[in-house]
Short mmCIF file of C-alpha atoms in Angstrom, two decimals:
data_model
loop_
_atom_site.label_atom_id
_atom_site.label_comp_id
_atom_site.label_asym_id
_atom_site.label_seq_id
_atom_site.Cartn_x
_atom_site.Cartn_y
_atom_site.Cartn_z
CA UNK A 79 217.44 -26.00 123.29
CA UNK A 80 214.21 -27.89 124.58
CA UNK A 81 213.74 -31.39 124.12
CA UNK A 82 211.05 -33.98 125.25
CA UNK A 83 211.29 -37.78 125.35
CA UNK A 84 208.37 -40.39 125.65
CA UNK A 85 209.58 -43.25 127.61
CA UNK A 86 207.32 -46.20 128.18
CA UNK A 87 207.80 -48.62 131.10
CA UNK A 88 205.40 -51.26 129.84
CA UNK A 89 204.87 -53.19 127.72
CA UNK A 90 206.75 -51.46 124.99
CA UNK A 91 209.07 -48.55 124.69
CA UNK A 92 208.76 -45.77 122.15
CA UNK A 93 210.15 -42.32 121.64
CA UNK A 94 208.92 -38.85 120.21
CA UNK A 95 211.06 -35.84 120.24
CA UNK A 96 209.93 -32.01 119.93
CA UNK A 97 212.88 -29.47 119.71
CA UNK A 98 213.57 -25.78 119.26
CA UNK A 99 216.64 -24.18 118.34
CA UNK A 100 216.12 -21.14 120.83
CA UNK A 101 218.50 -20.61 123.25
CA UNK A 102 216.82 -21.04 126.83
CA UNK A 103 217.62 -17.38 127.67
CA UNK A 104 215.80 -16.24 124.47
CA UNK A 105 212.99 -18.26 124.31
CA UNK A 106 209.58 -16.12 123.83
CA UNK A 107 206.41 -16.58 125.62
CA UNK A 108 204.80 -18.29 122.29
CA UNK A 109 207.60 -20.69 121.94
CA UNK A 110 207.39 -21.80 125.60
CA UNK A 111 203.71 -22.33 125.22
CA UNK A 112 204.42 -24.42 122.15
CA UNK A 113 206.89 -26.42 123.97
CA UNK A 114 204.77 -26.72 126.97
CA UNK A 115 201.98 -28.06 124.72
CA UNK A 116 204.26 -30.65 123.06
CA UNK A 117 205.30 -31.83 126.49
CA UNK A 118 201.54 -32.17 127.58
CA UNK A 119 200.55 -33.72 124.30
CA UNK A 120 203.24 -36.33 124.97
CA UNK A 121 201.89 -37.04 127.96
CA UNK A 122 198.49 -37.31 126.94
CA UNK A 123 199.08 -39.27 123.89
CA UNK A 124 201.96 -41.62 125.70
CA UNK A 125 202.09 -43.62 122.59
CA UNK A 126 200.45 -47.02 121.69
CA UNK A 127 200.00 -48.93 124.88
CA UNK A 128 199.43 -46.13 127.12
CA UNK A 129 196.69 -43.22 127.20
CA UNK A 130 195.46 -44.35 123.79
CA UNK A 131 193.86 -47.48 125.48
CA UNK A 132 191.30 -45.33 126.93
CA UNK A 133 188.15 -44.64 125.72
CA UNK A 134 186.70 -41.02 124.98
CA UNK A 135 185.29 -39.90 128.22
CA UNK A 136 187.52 -41.59 130.48
CA UNK A 137 188.42 -40.48 133.80
CA UNK A 138 191.89 -38.81 134.08
CA UNK A 139 193.36 -36.92 137.30
CA UNK A 140 196.15 -34.58 137.09
CA UNK A 141 198.13 -33.76 140.15
CA UNK A 142 201.60 -31.64 140.50
CA UNK A 143 202.19 -28.05 140.51
CA UNK A 144 202.52 -24.95 138.34
CA UNK A 145 201.32 -23.77 134.94
CA UNK A 146 202.28 -27.13 133.36
CA UNK A 147 199.74 -29.11 135.45
CA UNK A 148 196.77 -26.73 134.55
CA UNK A 149 197.95 -27.01 130.64
CA UNK A 150 197.80 -30.74 131.16
CA UNK A 151 194.38 -30.63 132.55
CA UNK A 152 192.99 -28.32 130.07
CA UNK A 153 194.52 -30.39 127.05
CA UNK A 154 193.16 -33.63 128.78
CA UNK A 155 189.59 -32.17 128.73
CA UNK A 156 189.95 -30.80 125.21
CA UNK A 157 191.07 -34.23 124.14
CA UNK A 158 187.74 -35.52 125.29
CA UNK A 159 188.77 -37.18 128.87
CA UNK A 160 186.70 -36.41 131.67
CA UNK A 161 189.49 -34.73 133.70
CA UNK A 162 189.97 -33.47 137.62
CA UNK A 163 192.79 -31.36 138.56
CA UNK A 164 193.68 -31.79 141.90
CA UNK A 165 195.33 -28.77 143.41
CA UNK A 166 195.36 -26.48 146.91
CA UNK A 167 192.34 -24.19 147.33
CA UNK A 168 194.14 -21.26 147.20
CA UNK A 169 195.46 -21.97 143.81
CA UNK A 170 191.90 -22.33 142.09
CA UNK A 171 191.68 -18.91 141.07
CA UNK A 172 194.90 -18.95 139.31
CA UNK A 173 194.26 -22.31 137.79
CA UNK A 174 191.01 -21.11 136.25
CA UNK A 175 192.62 -18.06 134.70
CA UNK A 176 195.20 -20.43 133.12
CA UNK A 177 192.62 -23.05 131.77
CA UNK A 178 189.74 -21.27 130.61
CA UNK A 179 189.27 -18.27 128.19
CA UNK A 180 186.82 -16.75 125.92
CA UNK A 181 187.12 -19.91 123.58
CA UNK A 182 186.61 -22.35 126.13
CA UNK A 183 184.96 -20.81 129.25
CA UNK A 184 184.71 -22.64 132.47
CA UNK A 185 181.80 -25.36 132.02
CA UNK A 186 182.34 -25.98 128.18
CA UNK A 187 184.80 -29.10 128.63
CA UNK A 188 184.91 -31.91 130.90
CA UNK A 189 187.28 -30.30 133.41
CA UNK A 190 186.54 -30.24 137.24
CA UNK A 191 188.64 -28.53 139.82
CA UNK A 192 189.10 -30.42 143.09
CA UNK A 193 190.53 -28.77 146.05
CA UNK A 194 192.84 -31.06 148.21
CA UNK A 195 193.45 -28.62 151.05
CA UNK A 196 191.64 -25.72 152.66
CA UNK A 197 188.16 -25.45 153.90
CA UNK A 198 186.20 -26.70 150.91
CA UNK A 199 188.56 -29.91 150.52
CA UNK A 200 186.06 -33.02 150.91
CA UNK A 201 187.37 -36.35 151.70
CA UNK A 202 184.62 -38.29 150.08
CA UNK A 203 184.79 -36.29 146.82
CA UNK A 204 188.64 -37.03 146.95
CA UNK A 205 188.14 -40.69 147.46
CA UNK A 206 185.36 -40.88 144.60
CA UNK A 207 187.91 -39.34 142.17
CA UNK A 208 190.56 -41.77 143.13
CA UNK A 209 188.26 -44.78 142.62
CA UNK A 210 187.00 -43.71 139.50
CA UNK A 211 190.10 -42.48 137.46
CA UNK A 212 191.83 -44.73 134.68
CA UNK A 213 194.76 -42.57 134.32
CA UNK A 214 196.98 -40.32 136.34
CA UNK A 215 199.26 -37.56 135.08
CA UNK A 216 201.97 -36.18 137.54
CA UNK A 217 203.81 -33.15 136.54
CA UNK A 218 205.68 -30.25 138.21
CA UNK A 219 207.12 -26.99 136.54
CA UNK A 220 209.41 -26.68 139.85
CA UNK A 221 212.51 -28.83 139.39
CA UNK A 222 212.59 -29.41 143.40
CA UNK A 223 209.00 -30.43 143.51
CA UNK A 224 208.26 -33.93 143.85
CA UNK A 225 205.17 -36.31 144.32
CA UNK A 226 205.03 -37.11 148.04
CA UNK A 227 204.89 -41.04 148.57
CA UNK A 228 201.82 -40.72 150.92
CA UNK A 229 200.09 -38.71 148.04
CA UNK A 230 201.15 -41.21 145.45
CA UNK A 231 199.54 -44.03 147.28
CA UNK A 232 196.47 -42.17 147.72
CA UNK A 233 196.08 -41.36 144.02
CA UNK A 234 197.03 -44.80 142.81
CA UNK A 235 194.69 -46.56 145.33
CA UNK A 236 191.59 -46.86 142.84
CA UNK A 237 190.84 -49.99 141.42
CA UNK A 238 190.25 -48.80 138.13
CA UNK A 239 193.75 -47.06 137.17
CA UNK A 240 195.23 -48.25 133.83
CA UNK A 241 198.14 -45.84 133.27
CA UNK A 242 200.24 -43.33 135.11
CA UNK A 243 202.26 -40.61 133.13
CA UNK A 244 204.99 -38.68 134.91
CA UNK A 245 207.05 -35.66 133.65
CA UNK A 246 210.41 -36.24 134.71
CA UNK A 247 213.92 -34.52 133.56
CA UNK A 248 216.59 -35.70 131.41
CA UNK A 249 219.20 -37.46 133.74
CA UNK A 250 221.99 -38.74 131.70
CA UNK A 251 223.88 -35.58 132.08
CA UNK A 252 224.76 -35.20 128.33
CA UNK A 253 225.23 -31.37 127.33
CA UNK A 254 225.49 -30.45 131.19
CA UNK A 255 228.49 -28.93 133.11
CA UNK A 256 230.03 -25.67 133.25
CA UNK A 257 227.98 -23.81 130.71
CA UNK A 258 224.63 -25.06 131.56
CA UNK A 259 225.50 -24.15 135.29
CA UNK A 260 226.64 -20.51 134.28
CA UNK A 261 223.46 -19.83 132.51
CA UNK A 262 221.34 -21.01 135.28
CA UNK A 263 223.14 -18.66 137.46
CA UNK A 264 223.50 -15.76 135.12
CA UNK A 265 220.55 -15.86 132.54
CA UNK A 266 217.73 -18.19 133.34
CA UNK A 267 217.21 -20.07 136.97
CA UNK A 268 214.76 -22.34 135.26
CA UNK A 269 217.39 -24.18 133.27
CA UNK A 270 217.77 -27.66 133.90
CA UNK A 271 221.37 -28.28 134.95
CA UNK A 272 221.29 -31.74 136.18
CA UNK A 273 223.10 -31.36 139.54
CA UNK A 274 223.91 -34.55 141.26
CA UNK A 275 221.48 -34.05 143.87
CA UNK A 276 218.64 -33.29 141.87
CA UNK A 277 219.41 -36.17 139.46
CA UNK A 278 219.32 -38.47 142.32
CA UNK A 279 216.16 -37.36 143.67
CA UNK A 280 214.45 -37.63 140.08
CA UNK A 281 215.99 -41.06 139.84
CA UNK A 282 214.32 -41.95 143.07
CA UNK A 283 211.15 -40.64 142.25
CA UNK A 284 211.07 -42.20 138.70
CA UNK A 285 211.78 -45.67 140.23
CA UNK A 286 209.12 -45.17 142.92
CA UNK A 287 206.29 -44.10 140.56
CA UNK A 288 207.05 -46.70 137.92
CA UNK A 289 207.48 -49.29 140.73
CA UNK A 290 204.07 -48.32 142.02
CA UNK A 291 202.41 -48.57 138.69
CA UNK A 292 203.92 -52.17 138.22
CA UNK A 293 202.67 -52.98 141.68
CA UNK A 294 199.17 -52.21 140.84
CA UNK A 295 198.99 -53.59 137.42
CA UNK A 296 198.94 -50.08 135.34
CA UNK A 297 201.61 -49.17 132.50
CA UNK A 298 203.67 -46.06 133.22
CA UNK A 299 204.97 -43.39 130.99
CA UNK A 300 207.75 -41.22 131.64
CA UNK A 301 208.29 -38.08 129.81
CA UNK A 302 211.86 -36.46 130.03
CA UNK A 303 212.24 -32.67 129.67
CA UNK A 304 215.16 -30.33 129.80
CA UNK A 305 216.48 -27.07 128.56
CA UNK A 306 219.50 -28.69 126.87
CA UNK A 307 220.11 -31.52 124.60
CA UNK A 308 220.28 -35.01 126.00
CA UNK A 309 218.06 -38.29 126.72
CA UNK A 310 218.24 -41.30 128.77
CA UNK A 311 216.05 -44.46 129.11
CA UNK A 312 213.64 -44.81 131.74
CA UNK A 313 216.05 -46.48 133.93
CA UNK A 314 219.06 -44.30 133.54
#
């Protein structure tokens, strides 16, 4: 079962949960899309003290990797935020296919694709983006992908940043163990099984990003995602 929980690091803590009764190995494409949408809407809403303080048209950058990053950028733009998605140049074509369609073609919403590597990566453009953004969304599909410390410092170095929203994973271990591990090996390699090594890495990243947000005076929201029931505080 999929479950998402919002965890605000400052100034108040609120939670929202979205669940599905589908087994991880029987989830349909439509269900996955709905679950991803719920997760991204949690990131964008960030309840009360977070993203909702931003005015319509506020500048948002989305970093990370995988389809969840593209969906986050699309929904941010559709929500009225001036959104920039930062990704390697070789991923631009795939990102366009994921973000634009007949209903929302390229150019119909405030969504800019910014290459951060490759021949067309432009340092002044990246610097201008960083300086102007009021919110930063960090999300990776791959459970073994994390925000590099150098990249975090770059994207949080602007003077206007008010909020950071991070997609993490459930880290308290509830519902994990033999069956989760067996399902990951036998049925679906993307099941979150909370191995000790990955839990430690996610805890380190959560602390690093929330600490950086506090350092620059920005609020921070951690959204925990997983394929099995669980839950934890942002400090767990």
